[in-house]
mmCIF file of C-alpha atoms in Angstrom:
data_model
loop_
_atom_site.group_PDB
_atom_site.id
_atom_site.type_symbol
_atom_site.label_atom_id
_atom_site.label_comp_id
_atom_site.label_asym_id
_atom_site.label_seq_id
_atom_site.Cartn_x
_atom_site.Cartn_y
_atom_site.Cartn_z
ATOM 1 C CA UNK A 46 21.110 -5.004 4.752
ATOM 2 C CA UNK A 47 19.132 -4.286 7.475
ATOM 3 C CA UNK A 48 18.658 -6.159 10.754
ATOM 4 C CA UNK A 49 14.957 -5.426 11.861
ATOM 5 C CA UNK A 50 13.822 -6.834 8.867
ATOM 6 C CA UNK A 51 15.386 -10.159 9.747
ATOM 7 C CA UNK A 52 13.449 -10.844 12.980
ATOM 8 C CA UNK A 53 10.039 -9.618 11.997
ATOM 9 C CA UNK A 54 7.788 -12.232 11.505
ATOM 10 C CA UNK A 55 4.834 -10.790 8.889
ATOM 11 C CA UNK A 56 5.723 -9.628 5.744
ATOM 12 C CA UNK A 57 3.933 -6.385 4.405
ATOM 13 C CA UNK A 58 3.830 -5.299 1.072
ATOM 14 C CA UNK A 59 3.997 -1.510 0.714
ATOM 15 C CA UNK A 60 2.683 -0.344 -2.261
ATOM 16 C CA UNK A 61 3.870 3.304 -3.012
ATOM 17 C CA UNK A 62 2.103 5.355 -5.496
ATOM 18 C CA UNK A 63 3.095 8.952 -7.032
ATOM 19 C CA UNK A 64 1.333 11.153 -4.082
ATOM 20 C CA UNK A 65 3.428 13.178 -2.395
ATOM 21 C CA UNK A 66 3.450 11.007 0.060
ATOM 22 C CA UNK A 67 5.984 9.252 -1.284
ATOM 23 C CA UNK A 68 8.605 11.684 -0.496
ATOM 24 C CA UNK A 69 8.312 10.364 3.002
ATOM 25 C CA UNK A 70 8.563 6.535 2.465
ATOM 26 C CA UNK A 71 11.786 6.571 4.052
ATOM 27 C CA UNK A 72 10.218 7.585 7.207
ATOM 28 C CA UNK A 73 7.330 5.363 6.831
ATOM 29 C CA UNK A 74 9.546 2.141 6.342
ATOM 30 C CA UNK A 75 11.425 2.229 9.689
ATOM 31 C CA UNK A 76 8.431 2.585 11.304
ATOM 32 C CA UNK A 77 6.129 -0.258 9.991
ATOM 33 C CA UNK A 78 9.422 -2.242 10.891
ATOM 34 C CA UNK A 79 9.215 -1.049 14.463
ATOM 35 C CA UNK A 80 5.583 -2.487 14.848
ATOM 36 C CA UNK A 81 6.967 -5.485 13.632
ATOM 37 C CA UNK A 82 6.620 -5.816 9.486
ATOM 38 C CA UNK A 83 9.327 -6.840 7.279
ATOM 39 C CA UNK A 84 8.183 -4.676 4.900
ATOM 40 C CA UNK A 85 8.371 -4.835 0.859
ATOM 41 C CA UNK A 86 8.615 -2.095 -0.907
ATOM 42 C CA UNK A 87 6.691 -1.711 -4.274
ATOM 43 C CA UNK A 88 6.691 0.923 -6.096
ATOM 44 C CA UNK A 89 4.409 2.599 -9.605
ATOM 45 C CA UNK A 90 6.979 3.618 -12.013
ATOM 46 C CA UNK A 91 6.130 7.174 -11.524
ATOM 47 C CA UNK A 92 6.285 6.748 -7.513
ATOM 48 C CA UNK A 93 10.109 5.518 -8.140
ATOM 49 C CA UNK A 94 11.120 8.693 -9.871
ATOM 50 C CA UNK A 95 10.042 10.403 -6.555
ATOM 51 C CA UNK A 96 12.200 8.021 -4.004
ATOM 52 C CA UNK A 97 15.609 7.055 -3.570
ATOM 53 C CA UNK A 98 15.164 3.369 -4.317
ATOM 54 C CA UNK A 99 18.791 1.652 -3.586
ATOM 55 C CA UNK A 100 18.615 3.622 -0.066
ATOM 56 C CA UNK A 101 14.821 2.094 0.630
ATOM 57 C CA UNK A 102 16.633 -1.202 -0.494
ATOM 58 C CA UNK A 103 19.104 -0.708 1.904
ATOM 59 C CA UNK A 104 16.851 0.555 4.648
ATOM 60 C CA UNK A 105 14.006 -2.506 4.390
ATOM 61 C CA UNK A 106 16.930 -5.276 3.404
ATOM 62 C CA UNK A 107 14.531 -5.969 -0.071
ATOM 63 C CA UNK A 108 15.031 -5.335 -3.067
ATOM 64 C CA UNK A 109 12.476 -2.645 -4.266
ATOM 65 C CA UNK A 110 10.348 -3.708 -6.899
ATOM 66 C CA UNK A 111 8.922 -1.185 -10.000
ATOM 67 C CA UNK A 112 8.552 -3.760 -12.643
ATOM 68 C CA UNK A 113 7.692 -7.104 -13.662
ATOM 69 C CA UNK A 114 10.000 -10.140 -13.309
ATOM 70 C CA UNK A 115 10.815 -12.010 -16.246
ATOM 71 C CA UNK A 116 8.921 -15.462 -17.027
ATOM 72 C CA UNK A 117 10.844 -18.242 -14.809
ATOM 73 C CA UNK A 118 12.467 -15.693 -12.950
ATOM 74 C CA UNK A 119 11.852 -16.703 -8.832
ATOM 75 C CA UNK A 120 9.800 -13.918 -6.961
ATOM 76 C CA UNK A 121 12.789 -11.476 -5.083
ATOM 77 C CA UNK A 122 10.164 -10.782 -2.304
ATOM 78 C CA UNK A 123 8.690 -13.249 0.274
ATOM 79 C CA UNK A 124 4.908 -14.027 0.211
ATOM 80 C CA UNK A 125 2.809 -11.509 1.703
ATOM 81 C CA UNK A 126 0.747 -11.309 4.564
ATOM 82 C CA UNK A 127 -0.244 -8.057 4.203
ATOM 83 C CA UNK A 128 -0.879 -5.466 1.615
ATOM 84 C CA UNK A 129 -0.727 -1.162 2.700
ATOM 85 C CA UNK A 130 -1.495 0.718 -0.260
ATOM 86 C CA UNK A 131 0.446 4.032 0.676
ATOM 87 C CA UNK A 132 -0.239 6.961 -0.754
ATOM 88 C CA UNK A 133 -2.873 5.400 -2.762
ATOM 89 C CA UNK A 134 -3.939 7.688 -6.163
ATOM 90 C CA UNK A 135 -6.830 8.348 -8.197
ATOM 91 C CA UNK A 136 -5.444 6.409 -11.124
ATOM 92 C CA UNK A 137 -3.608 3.164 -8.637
ATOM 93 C CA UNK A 138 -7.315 2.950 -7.073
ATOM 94 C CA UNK A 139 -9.319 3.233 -10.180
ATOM 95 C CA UNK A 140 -7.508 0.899 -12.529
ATOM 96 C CA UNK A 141 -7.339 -1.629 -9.193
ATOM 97 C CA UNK A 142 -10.937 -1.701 -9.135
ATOM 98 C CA UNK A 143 -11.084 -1.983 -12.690
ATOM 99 C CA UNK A 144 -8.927 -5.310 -13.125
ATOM 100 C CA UNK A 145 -6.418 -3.048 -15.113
ATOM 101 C CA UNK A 146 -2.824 -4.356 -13.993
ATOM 102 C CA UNK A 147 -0.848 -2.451 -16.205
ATOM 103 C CA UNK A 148 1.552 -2.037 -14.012
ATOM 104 C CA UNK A 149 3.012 -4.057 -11.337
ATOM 105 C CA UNK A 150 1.918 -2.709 -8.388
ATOM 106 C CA UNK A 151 -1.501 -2.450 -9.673
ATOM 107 C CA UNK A 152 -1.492 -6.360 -11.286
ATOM 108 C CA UNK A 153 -0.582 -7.419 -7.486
ATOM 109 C CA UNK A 154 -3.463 -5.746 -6.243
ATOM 110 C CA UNK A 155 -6.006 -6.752 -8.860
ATOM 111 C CA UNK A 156 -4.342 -10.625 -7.972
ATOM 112 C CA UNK A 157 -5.043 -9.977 -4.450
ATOM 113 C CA UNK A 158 -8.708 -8.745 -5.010
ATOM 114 C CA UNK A 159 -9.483 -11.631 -7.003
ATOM 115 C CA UNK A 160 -7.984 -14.051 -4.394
ATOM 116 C CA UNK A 161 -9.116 -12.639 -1.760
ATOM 117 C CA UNK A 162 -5.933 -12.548 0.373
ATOM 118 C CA UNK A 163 -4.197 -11.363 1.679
ATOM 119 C CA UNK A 164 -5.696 -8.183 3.522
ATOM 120 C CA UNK A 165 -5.477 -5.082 2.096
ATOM 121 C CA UNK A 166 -5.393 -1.547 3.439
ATOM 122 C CA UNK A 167 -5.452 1.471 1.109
ATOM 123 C CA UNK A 168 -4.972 5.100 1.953
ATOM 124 C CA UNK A 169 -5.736 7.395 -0.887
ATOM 125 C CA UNK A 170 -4.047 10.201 -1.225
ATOM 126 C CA UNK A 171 -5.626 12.677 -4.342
ATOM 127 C CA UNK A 172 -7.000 16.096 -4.923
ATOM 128 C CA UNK A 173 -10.286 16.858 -4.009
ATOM 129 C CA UNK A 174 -11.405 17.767 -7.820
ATOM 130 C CA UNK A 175 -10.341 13.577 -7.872
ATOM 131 C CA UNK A 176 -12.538 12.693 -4.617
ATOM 132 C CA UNK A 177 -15.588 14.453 -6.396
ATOM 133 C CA UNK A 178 -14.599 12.604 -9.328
ATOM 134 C CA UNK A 179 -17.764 10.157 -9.912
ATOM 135 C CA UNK A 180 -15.193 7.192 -10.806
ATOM 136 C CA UNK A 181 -13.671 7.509 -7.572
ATOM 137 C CA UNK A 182 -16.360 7.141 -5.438
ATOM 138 C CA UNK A 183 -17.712 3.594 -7.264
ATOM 139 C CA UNK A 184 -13.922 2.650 -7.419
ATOM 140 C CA UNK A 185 -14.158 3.095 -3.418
ATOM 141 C CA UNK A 186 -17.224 1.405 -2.882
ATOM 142 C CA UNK A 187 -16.195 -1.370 -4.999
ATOM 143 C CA UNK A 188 -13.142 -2.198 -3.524
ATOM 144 C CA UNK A 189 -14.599 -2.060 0.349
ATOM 145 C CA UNK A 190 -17.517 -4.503 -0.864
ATOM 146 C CA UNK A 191 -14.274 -6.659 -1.649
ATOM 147 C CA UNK A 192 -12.985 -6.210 1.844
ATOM 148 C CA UNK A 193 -10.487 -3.226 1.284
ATOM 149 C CA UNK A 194 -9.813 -1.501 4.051
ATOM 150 C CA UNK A 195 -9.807 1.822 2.579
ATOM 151 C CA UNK A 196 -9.037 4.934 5.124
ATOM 152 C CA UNK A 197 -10.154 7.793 3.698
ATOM 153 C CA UNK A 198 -12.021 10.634 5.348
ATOM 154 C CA UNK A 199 -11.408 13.760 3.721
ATOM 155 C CA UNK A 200 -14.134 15.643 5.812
ATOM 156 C CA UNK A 201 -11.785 14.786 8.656
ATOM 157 C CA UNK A 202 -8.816 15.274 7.050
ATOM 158 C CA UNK A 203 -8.984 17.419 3.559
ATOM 159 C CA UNK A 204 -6.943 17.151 0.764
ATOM 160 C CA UNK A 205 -4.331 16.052 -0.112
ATOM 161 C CA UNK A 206 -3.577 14.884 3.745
ATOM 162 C CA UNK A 207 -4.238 11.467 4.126
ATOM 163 C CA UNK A 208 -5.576 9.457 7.061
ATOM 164 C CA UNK A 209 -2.837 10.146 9.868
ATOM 165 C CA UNK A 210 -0.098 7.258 9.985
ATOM 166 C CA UNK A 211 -1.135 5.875 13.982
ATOM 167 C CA UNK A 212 -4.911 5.234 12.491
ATOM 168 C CA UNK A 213 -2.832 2.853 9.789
ATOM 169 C CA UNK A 214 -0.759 1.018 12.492
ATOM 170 C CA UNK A 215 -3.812 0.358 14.290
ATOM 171 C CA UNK A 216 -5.798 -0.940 11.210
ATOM 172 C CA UNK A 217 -2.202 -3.175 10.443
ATOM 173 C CA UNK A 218 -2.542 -4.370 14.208
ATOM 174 C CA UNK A 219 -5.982 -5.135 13.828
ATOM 175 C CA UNK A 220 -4.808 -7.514 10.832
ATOM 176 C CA UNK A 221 -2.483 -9.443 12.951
ATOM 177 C CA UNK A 222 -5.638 -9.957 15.558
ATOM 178 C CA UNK A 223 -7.535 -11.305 13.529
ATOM 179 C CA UNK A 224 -5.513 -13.589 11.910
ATOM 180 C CA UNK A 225 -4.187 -14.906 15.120
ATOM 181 C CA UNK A 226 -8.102 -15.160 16.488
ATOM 182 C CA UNK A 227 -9.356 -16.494 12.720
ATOM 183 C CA UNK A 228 -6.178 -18.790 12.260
ATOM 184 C CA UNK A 229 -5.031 -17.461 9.158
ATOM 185 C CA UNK A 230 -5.387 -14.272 6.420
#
């Protein structure tokens, strides 16, 4: 498997939803690991159709997860210090905020909400009919009164381009500061 994986010290969860987007998770990976993430991939099942998942495998040295394990199974994937929701969708960020984990990825982000930890960054990724959607907006609000990070301007950045990938690393490094100055996640 891969070696930068093996000396990065903070384990990020990368939760990939079915945005376009997701087409370029094998660009994405190799960079979060150059910042210094072992990063997880997690993927909706829809998301998966769109990526090549033994290559992401091979390229983050984890196995990529779609589904959930089977009772008494052991986690494949190390505890998380951080979460990047990436590209995040209309129906990801609406069933999050609605406690409805009907899906894996969306069950470890409604666990994460209601623990509080650890951070979470989302970066939505939708149509604009979807932004004006009335849903979405509570959703969004909802989710940053639990502390999501959520990047998303689309005044600055229409539809369907997200928040550009340098604002992310700087939000992720912004993580790591504050955990080192607050002692923990």
């Amino acid at each position: 498997m891969s070696e930068p994986t093996s000396t990065a010290s903070r384990v990020l969860y990368l939760i990939v939803c079915a945005a376009p987007p997701a087409q370029q998770t094998p660009d994405v990976v190799p960079l979060l690991q150059s910042t210094g993430w072992d990063v997880c991939v997690i993927a909706t099942p829809q998301a998966a159709r769109w990526m090549d998942i033994s290559a992401l495998a091979q390229l983050s040295g984890h196995v990529v997860r779609t589904d959930y394990k089977l009772p008494g199974e052991a986690d494949p994937l190390p505890k998380a210090d951080a979460i990047l929701v990436m590209p995040a969708t209309f129906n990801t960020i609406n069933k999050w905020a609605q406690g409805i984990g009907d899906t894996l990825a969306a069950s470890i982000l409604c666990e994460a909400l209601g623990r509080g930890t650890p951070p979470v960054i989302a970066v939505p990724c939708l149509k604009m009919d979807l932004v004006r959607h009335p849903a979405f907006s509570r959703s969004i609000a909802l989710l940053r009164e639990c502390g999501v990070r959520v990047l998303h301007e689309p005044e600055r950045y229409p539809s369907p381009l997200m928040v550009p990938r340098n604002e992310v690393l700087e939000k992720l490094r912004e993580i790591i500061q504050g955990n080192r100055e607050g002692g923990g996640s």
